[in-house]
mmCIF file of C-alpha atoms in Angstrom:
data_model
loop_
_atom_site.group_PDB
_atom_site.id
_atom_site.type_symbol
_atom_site.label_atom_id
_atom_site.label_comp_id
_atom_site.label_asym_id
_atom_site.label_seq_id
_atom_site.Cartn_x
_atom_site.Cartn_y
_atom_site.Cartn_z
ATOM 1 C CA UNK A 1 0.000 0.000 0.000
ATOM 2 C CA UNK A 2 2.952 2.510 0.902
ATOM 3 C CA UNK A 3 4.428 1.669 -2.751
ATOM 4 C CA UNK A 4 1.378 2.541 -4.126
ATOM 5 C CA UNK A 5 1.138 5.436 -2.642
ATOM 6 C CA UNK A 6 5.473 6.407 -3.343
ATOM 7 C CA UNK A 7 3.994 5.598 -7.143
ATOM 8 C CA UNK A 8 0.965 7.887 -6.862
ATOM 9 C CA UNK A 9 2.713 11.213 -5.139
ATOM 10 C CA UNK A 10 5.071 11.004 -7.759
ATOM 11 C CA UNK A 11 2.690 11.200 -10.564
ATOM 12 C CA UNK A 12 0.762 14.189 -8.783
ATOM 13 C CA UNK A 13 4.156 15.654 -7.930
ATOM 14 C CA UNK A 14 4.859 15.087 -12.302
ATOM 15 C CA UNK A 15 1.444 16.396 -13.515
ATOM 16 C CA UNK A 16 0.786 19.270 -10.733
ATOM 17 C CA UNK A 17 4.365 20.603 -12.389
ATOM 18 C CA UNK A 18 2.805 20.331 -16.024
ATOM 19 C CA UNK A 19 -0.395 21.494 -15.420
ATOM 20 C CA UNK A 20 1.219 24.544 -12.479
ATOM 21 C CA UNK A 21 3.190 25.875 -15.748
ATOM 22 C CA UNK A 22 0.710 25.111 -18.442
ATOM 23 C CA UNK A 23 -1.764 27.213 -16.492
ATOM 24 C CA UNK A 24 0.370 29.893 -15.637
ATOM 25 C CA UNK A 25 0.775 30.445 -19.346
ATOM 26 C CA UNK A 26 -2.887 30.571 -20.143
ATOM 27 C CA UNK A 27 -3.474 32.892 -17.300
ATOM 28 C CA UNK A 28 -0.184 35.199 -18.584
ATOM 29 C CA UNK A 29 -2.183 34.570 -21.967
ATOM 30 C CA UNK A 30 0.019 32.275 -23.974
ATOM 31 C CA UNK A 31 -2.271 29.278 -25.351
ATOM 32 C CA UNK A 32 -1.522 26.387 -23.919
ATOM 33 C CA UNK A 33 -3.844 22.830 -23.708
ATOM 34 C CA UNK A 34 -1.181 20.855 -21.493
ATOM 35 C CA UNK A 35 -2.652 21.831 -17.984
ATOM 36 C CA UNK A 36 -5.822 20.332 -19.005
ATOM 37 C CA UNK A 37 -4.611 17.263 -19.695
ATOM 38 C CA UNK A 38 -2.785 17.408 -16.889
ATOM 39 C CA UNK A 39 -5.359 18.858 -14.531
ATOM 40 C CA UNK A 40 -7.632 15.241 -15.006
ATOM 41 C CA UNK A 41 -4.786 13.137 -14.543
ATOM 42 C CA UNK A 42 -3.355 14.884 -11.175
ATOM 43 C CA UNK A 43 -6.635 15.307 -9.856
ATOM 44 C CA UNK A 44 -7.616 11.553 -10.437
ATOM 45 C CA UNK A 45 -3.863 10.376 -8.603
ATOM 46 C CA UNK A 46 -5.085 12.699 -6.175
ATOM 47 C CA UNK A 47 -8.077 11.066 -5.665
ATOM 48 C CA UNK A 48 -6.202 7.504 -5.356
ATOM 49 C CA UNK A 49 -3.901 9.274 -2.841
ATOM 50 C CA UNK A 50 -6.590 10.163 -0.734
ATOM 51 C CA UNK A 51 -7.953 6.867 -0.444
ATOM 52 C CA UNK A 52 -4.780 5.275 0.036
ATOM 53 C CA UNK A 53 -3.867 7.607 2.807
ATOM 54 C CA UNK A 54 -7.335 7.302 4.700
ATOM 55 C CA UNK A 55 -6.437 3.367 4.619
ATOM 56 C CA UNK A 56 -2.946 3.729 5.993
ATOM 57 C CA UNK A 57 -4.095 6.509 8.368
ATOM 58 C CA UNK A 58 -7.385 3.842 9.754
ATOM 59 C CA UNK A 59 -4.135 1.328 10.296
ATOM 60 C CA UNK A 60 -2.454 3.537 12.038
ATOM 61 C CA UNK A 61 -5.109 4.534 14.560
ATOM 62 C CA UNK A 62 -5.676 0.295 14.661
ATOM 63 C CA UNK A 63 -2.062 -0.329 15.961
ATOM 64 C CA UNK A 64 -2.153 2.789 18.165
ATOM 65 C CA UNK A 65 -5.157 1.333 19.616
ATOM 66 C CA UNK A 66 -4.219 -2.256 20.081
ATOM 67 C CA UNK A 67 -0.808 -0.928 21.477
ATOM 68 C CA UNK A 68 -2.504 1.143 24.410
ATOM 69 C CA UNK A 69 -0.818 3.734 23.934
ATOM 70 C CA UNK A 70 -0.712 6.961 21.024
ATOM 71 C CA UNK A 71 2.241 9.161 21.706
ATOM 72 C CA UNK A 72 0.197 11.657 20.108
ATOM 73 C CA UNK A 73 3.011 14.456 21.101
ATOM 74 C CA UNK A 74 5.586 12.706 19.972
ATOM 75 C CA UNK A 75 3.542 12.107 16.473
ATOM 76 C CA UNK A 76 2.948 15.841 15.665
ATOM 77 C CA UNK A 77 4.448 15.807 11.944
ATOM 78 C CA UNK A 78 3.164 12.683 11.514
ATOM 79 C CA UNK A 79 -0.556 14.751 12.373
ATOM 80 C CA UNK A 80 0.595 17.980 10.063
ATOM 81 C CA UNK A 81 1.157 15.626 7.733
ATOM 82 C CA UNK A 82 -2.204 14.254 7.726
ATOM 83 C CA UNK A 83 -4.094 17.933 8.187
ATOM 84 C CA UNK A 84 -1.599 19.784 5.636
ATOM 85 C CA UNK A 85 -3.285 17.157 3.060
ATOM 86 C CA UNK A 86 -7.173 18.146 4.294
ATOM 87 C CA UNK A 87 -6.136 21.424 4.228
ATOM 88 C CA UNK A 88 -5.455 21.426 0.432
ATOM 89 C CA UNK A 89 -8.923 20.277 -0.026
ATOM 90 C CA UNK A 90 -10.784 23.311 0.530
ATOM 91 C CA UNK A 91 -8.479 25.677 -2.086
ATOM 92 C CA UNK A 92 -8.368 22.761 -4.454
ATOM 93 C CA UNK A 93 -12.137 22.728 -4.523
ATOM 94 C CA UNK A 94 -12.672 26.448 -5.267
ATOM 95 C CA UNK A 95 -9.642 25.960 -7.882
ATOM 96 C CA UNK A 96 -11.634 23.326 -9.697
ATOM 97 C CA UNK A 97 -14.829 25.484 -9.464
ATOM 98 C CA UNK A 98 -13.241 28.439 -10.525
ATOM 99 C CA UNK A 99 -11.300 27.412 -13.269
ATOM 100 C CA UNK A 100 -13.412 24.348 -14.900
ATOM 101 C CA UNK A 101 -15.683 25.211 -17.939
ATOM 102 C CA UNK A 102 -14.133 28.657 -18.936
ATOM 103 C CA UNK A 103 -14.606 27.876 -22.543
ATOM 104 C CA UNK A 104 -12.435 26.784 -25.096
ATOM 105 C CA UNK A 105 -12.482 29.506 -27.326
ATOM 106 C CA UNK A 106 -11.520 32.706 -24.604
ATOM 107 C CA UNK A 107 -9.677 31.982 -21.328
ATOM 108 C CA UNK A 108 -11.930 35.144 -19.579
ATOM 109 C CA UNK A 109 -13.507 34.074 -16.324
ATOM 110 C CA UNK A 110 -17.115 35.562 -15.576
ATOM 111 C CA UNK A 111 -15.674 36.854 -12.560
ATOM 112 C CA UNK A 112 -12.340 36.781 -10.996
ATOM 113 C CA UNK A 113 -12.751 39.112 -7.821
ATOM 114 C CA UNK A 114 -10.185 39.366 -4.740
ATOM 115 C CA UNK A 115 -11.445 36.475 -2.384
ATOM 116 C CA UNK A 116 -11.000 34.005 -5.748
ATOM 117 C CA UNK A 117 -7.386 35.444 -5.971
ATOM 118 C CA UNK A 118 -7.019 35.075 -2.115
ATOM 119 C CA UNK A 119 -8.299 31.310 -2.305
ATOM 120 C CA UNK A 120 -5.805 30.589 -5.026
ATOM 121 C CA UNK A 121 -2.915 31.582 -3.064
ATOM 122 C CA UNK A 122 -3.977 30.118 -0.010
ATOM 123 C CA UNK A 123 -3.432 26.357 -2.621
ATOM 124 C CA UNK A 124 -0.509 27.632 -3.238
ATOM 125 C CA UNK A 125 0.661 27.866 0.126
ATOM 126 C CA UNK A 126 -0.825 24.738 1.601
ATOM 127 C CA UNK A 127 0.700 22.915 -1.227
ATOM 128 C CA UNK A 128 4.031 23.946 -0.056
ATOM 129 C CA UNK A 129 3.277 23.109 3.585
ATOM 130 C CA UNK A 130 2.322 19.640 2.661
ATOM 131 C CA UNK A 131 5.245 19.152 0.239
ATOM 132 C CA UNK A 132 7.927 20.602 2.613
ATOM 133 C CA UNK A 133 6.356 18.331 5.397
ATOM 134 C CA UNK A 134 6.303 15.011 3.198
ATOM 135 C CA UNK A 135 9.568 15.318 1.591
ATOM 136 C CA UNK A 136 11.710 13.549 3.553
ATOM 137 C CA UNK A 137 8.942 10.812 4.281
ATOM 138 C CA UNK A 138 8.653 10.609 0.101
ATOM 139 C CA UNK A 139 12.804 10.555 -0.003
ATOM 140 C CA UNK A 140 13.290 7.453 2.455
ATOM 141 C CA UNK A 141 10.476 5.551 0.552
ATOM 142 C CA UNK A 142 12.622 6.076 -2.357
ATOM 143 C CA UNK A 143 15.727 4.190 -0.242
ATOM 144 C CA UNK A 144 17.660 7.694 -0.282
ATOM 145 C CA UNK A 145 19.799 8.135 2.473
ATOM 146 C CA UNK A 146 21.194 11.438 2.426
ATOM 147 C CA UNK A 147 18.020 13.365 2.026
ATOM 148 C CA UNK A 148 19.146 16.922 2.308
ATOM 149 C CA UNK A 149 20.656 17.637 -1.404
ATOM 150 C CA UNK A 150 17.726 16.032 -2.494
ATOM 151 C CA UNK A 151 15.683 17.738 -0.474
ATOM 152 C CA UNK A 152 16.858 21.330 -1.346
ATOM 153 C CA UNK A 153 16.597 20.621 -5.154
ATOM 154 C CA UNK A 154 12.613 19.335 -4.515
ATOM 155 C CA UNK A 155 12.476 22.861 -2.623
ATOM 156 C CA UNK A 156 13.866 24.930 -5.175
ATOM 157 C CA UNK A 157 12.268 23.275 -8.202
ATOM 158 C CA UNK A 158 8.594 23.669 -5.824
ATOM 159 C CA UNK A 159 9.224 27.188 -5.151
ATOM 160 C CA UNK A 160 9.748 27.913 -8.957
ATOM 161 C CA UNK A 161 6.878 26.929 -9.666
ATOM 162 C CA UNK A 162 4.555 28.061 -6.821
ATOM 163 C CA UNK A 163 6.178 31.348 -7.171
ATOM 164 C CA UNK A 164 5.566 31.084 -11.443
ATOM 165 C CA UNK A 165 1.638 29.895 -10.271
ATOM 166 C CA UNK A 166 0.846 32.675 -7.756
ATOM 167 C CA UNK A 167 2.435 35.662 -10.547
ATOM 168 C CA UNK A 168 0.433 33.945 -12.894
ATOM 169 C CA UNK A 169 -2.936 34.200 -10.418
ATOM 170 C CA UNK A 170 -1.584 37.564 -9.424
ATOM 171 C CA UNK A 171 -1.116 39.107 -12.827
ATOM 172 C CA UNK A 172 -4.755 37.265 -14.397
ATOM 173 C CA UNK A 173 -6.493 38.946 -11.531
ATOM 174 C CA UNK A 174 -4.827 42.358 -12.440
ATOM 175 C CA UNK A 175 -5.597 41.762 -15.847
ATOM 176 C CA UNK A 176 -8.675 41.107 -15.074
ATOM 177 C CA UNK A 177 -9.509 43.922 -12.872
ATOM 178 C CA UNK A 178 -8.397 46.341 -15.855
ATOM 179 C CA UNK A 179 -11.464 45.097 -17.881
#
C-alpha cells in the first residue's frame, strides 16, 4: 500500500508541475492545452492518494489502539502531515470550481474578484506546507539516504513553480480587474 502510494505522489508531484506551468501560461495569456490534460490526470492520482492515505491513516489509529498507547506528542508531523493534506482540499475545490468550464475559445472568467485570488494563493501555500512536510517521508520511501541535497533541489524546483503559479494568479487577476 505505501508503494502505491510512493507511485501515486510522484505522478501528482509530475502532472501538478505540467499542469502549475501550463496554467500559468494561459493565465499570462500564452495558449496552452497541457494543464488540461494534466489537470484530469493529477486530480484523479489525487483522488487515489486520498484513499490510500485514509487506509494507511485507519491502520495507524488500529495499531495505536491495540498498542494502548498513542504518543500523540511525539507524532505531531506525523498529524501535520495528515491535516496539511485536508487542508489542500478546501483551495483545491474552489480551484476546480473556478477554473473548470471557462470555454475553449476565450480563457476570460465571468468573474475573478479578490477572495477568488485570495483562495488561489492560499493552494498555493498549503501545497508547499504539505510538500515541505512530506519530503523527507517521500525521499526514504525512495531508499535515499542522504536526504538533504535532495531535499533542497525538490524545494527549489517547488518554489519555482509556486512562485511562477501565484504571478500567474496575481497578474490574471490584475488583468482582469483592468477590464
Amino acid at each position: 500500500m505505501r508503494k502505491l502510494n510512493l507511485f501515486l505522489v510522484t505522478g501528482i508531484f509530475i502532472t501538478f508541475l505540467f499542469h502549475a506551468l501550463g496554467g500559468a501560461f494561459r493565465l499570462f495569456g500564452a495558449d496552452s492545452d497541457t494543464m488540461k490534460i494534466a489537470a484530469y490526470i493529477c486530480l484523479g492520482l489525487i483522488a487515489a492518494h486520498i484513499v490510500v492515505t485514509f487506509i494507511l491513516t485507519l491502520e495507524t489509529l488500529k495499531a495505536r489502539q491495540h498498542s494502548g498507547s498513542g504518543y500523540f506528542k511525539n507524532n505531531l508531523i506525523f498529524w501535520a502531515r495528515r491535516i496539511s493534506g485536508f487542508t489542500i482540499l478546501i483551495p483545491l475545490l474552489m480551484h476546480i470550481l473556478i477554473f473548470h468550464g471557462t470555454g475553449q475559445d476565450s480563457f476570460r472568467l465571468v468573474e475573478f474578484h479578490a477572495g477568488r485570488l485570495i483562495s488561489q494563493i492560499l493552494l498555493v501555500i498549503s501545497l508547499a506546507f504539505h510538500v515541505l512536510t512530506n519530503i523527507k517521508p517521500l525521499l526514504i520511501s525512495f531508499g535515499i539516504r542522504e536526504t538533504k541535497a535532495f531535499t533542497a533541489d525538490i524545494i527549489f524546483v517547488l518554489s519555482v513553480i509556486l512562485l511562477i503559479a501565484a504571478c500567474a494568479f496575481s497578474v490574471y487577476y490584475l488583468r482582469w480587474m483592468a477590464y
